C-alpha cells in the first residue's frame, strides 16, 4: 500500500480488525520512510461492475460516489452512520449478486430509492429530486402526493 504522505510503496500493517460494518477489514498502517500512520479498509468485491449511463456512456462503478450521494440525501437526518454503512453495503451486495457486470444507472437509482424509502422519507425525497431531475416545486408536490395515503373519502366524523 502506497503511503499517502510520502508515496513510499513499502508500508507495514500494524493492526488489523473487522470494521464496524463487519463487511470490511480495518488496517492501521505505518510508513517506515516518513513515520506516517494511516488507516485503510479492505472489502470483498465479487465482480467489477460497470455503470451504463442514460447517454450510453460507461464508467466503472464507484462505491464512494454512491456513498457520497446517499450521505448528501441523509444530511442532518437522525440516522446512525453504522446503519447507513450497512445500507450501502447491502446495495452494493445486491448489485454484485445481480449476475450482470453492466448495470444501468436507472437500476442503481431505483435500488437506492427503495432502500432510502425504508429508512427515511425526507432523504428519499431529496435523492428523488436529483435522480428524477425535479425542475419546479410542482414536481416535489406531485412526488410527495404519491407518498401520502389517499384521504378517506365520504367518511364522516361522529
Coordinates of C-alpha atoms in Angstrom, one line a residue:
X1 CA 0.0 0.0 0.0
X2 CA 1.4 3.4 -1.0
X3 CA 2.0 5.9 1.8
X4 CA -0.4 8.9 1.3
X5 CA 2.2 11.2 2.8
X6 CA 5.5 10.4 1.0
X7 CA 4.5 7.9 -1.7
X8 CA 6.6 5.1 -0.3
X9 CA 5.3 1.8 -1.5
X10 CA 6.7 -0.3 1.3
X11 CA 4.3 0.3 4.3
X12 CA 3.7 -2.0 7.2
X13 CA 0.4 -3.2 8.7
X14 CA 0.5 -2.6 12.5
X15 CA -3.1 -3.7 13.3
X16 CA -6.0 -5.5 11.5
X17 CA -9.5 -5.9 12.8
X18 CA -13.0 -6.1 11.5
X19 CA -14.5 -2.7 10.8
X20 CA -17.7 -1.7 12.5
X21 CA -19.9 -2.7 9.5
X22 CA -18.4 -6.3 9.7
X23 CA -18.1 -6.4 5.9
X24 CA -14.6 -4.9 5.7
X25 CA -11.2 -5.1 7.4
X26 CA -9.7 -2.0 9.1
X27 CA -5.9 -1.9 8.9
X28 CA -3.7 0.6 10.7
X29 CA -0.5 1.1 8.7
X30 CA 2.9 2.7 9.3
X31 CA 5.4 4.1 6.8
X32 CA 9.0 3.4 7.8
X33 CA 10.2 6.1 5.4
X34 CA 8.4 9.1 6.8
X35 CA 6.9 7.7 10.1
X36 CA 3.3 8.5 8.9
X37 CA 0.4 6.4 10.1
X38 CA -2.8 5.9 8.2
X39 CA -5.9 3.6 8.0
X40 CA -7.0 1.5 5.1
X41 CA -10.2 -0.5 4.6
X42 CA -10.4 -3.8 2.7
X43 CA -13.7 -5.1 1.3
X44 CA -14.7 -8.2 -0.7
X45 CA -15.5 -7.4 -4.3
X46 CA -17.4 -10.1 -6.1
X47 CA -17.0 -8.6 -9.6
X48 CA -16.1 -5.4 -11.3
X49 CA -19.3 -3.5 -12.1
X50 CA -19.8 -1.1 -14.9
X51 CA -22.4 1.6 -14.8
X52 CA -24.2 2.3 -18.1
X53 CA -25.4 5.9 -18.1
X54 CA -28.6 7.1 -19.8
X55 CA -26.5 8.5 -22.6
X56 CA -24.9 5.1 -23.2
X57 CA -21.6 6.1 -21.7
X58 CA -20.0 3.5 -19.5
X59 CA -17.9 4.0 -16.3
X60 CA -16.6 1.9 -13.6
X61 CA -18.9 1.6 -10.5
X62 CA -17.6 3.7 -7.7
X63 CA -18.8 2.8 -4.2
X64 CA -17.5 6.1 -2.8
X65 CA -19.6 8.0 -5.3
X66 CA -22.7 6.0 -4.3
X67 CA -21.9 6.7 -0.6
X68 CA -21.4 10.4 -1.2
X69 CA -24.8 10.8 -2.9
X70 CA -26.6 8.9 -0.2
X71 CA -24.9 10.8 2.6
X72 CA -25.9 14.1 0.9
X73 CA -29.5 12.9 0.9
X74 CA -29.2 11.9 4.5
X75 CA -27.5 15.1 5.7
X76 CA -28.8 16.3 9.1
X77 CA -31.2 13.3 9.3
X78 CA -31.3 11.3 12.6
X79 CA -29.8 8.1 11.1
X80 CA -26.8 6.4 12.6
X81 CA -23.7 6.2 10.5
X82 CA -23.4 2.5 11.1
X83 CA -26.9 2.0 9.7
X84 CA -26.0 4.0 6.6
X85 CA -22.9 1.9 6.1
X86 CA -25.0 -1.3 6.3
X87 CA -27.5 0.1 3.8
X88 CA -24.7 1.0 1.4
X89 CA -23.1 -2.4 1.8
X90 CA -26.4 -4.1 1.2
X91 CA -27.0 -2.1 -2.0
X92 CA -23.5 -3.0 -3.3
X93 CA -24.0 -6.7 -2.5
X94 CA -27.4 -6.6 -4.3
X95 CA -25.8 -5.0 -7.4
X96 CA -22.9 -7.6 -7.3
X97 CA -25.3 -10.5 -7.0
X98 CA -27.4 -9.5 -9.9
X99 CA -25.3 -11.6 -12.2
X100 CA -24.5 -8.8 -14.6
X101 CA -21.4 -6.7 -14.8
X102 CA -23.1 -3.9 -16.8
X103 CA -25.8 -2.2 -14.7
X104 CA -27.9 0.7 -15.9
X105 CA -27.8 3.8 -13.8
X106 CA -31.6 3.7 -13.6
X107 CA -31.4 0.3 -11.8
X108 CA -28.9 1.6 -9.3
X109 CA -31.1 4.7 -8.7
X110 CA -34.2 2.6 -8.2
X111 CA -32.4 0.3 -5.7
X112 CA -31.1 3.3 -3.8
X113 CA -34.6 4.9 -3.7
X114 CA -36.1 1.7 -2.4
X115 CA -33.5 1.5 0.4
X116 CA -33.9 5.2 1.3
X117 CA -37.7 4.9 1.4
X118 CA -37.5 2.2 4.1
X119 CA -35.1 4.3 6.2
X120 CA -36.1 8.0 5.9
X121 CA -38.8 9.6 3.7
X122 CA -37.1 13.0 3.7
X123 CA -33.8 11.5 2.4
X124 CA -35.9 9.6 -0.1
X125 CA -37.5 12.8 -1.5
X126 CA -34.1 14.6 -1.5
X127 CA -32.5 11.7 -3.5
X128 CA -35.5 11.5 -5.8
X129 CA -35.3 15.3 -6.5
X130 CA -31.9 14.8 -8.1
X131 CA -32.4 11.3 -9.5
X132 CA -35.7 12.3 -11.2
X133 CA -34.4 15.7 -12.1
X134 CA -37.1 17.8 -10.5
X135 CA -37.3 21.2 -12.2
X136 CA -40.0 23.1 -10.2
X137 CA -41.9 23.0 -6.9
X138 CA -44.8 21.2 -8.7
X139 CA -42.5 18.3 -9.3
X140 CA -42.0 18.0 -5.5
X141 CA -45.7 18.3 -4.8
X142 CA -46.6 15.6 -7.3
X143 CA -44.0 13.2 -5.9
X144 CA -44.9 13.8 -2.3
X145 CA -48.6 13.4 -3.0
X146 CA -47.8 9.9 -4.3
X147 CA -46.2 9.1 -0.9
X148 CA -49.3 10.2 1.1
X149 CA -52.0 7.7 1.7
X150 CA -55.3 8.7 0.0
X151 CA -57.6 10.6 2.3
X152 CA -60.7 8.8 3.4
X153 CA -63.5 9.9 1.1
X154 CA -67.0 10.2 2.4
X155 CA -66.0 9.5 6.0
X156 CA -68.0 11.5 8.5
X157 CA -66.9 12.3 12.0
X158 CA -69.2 11.2 14.8

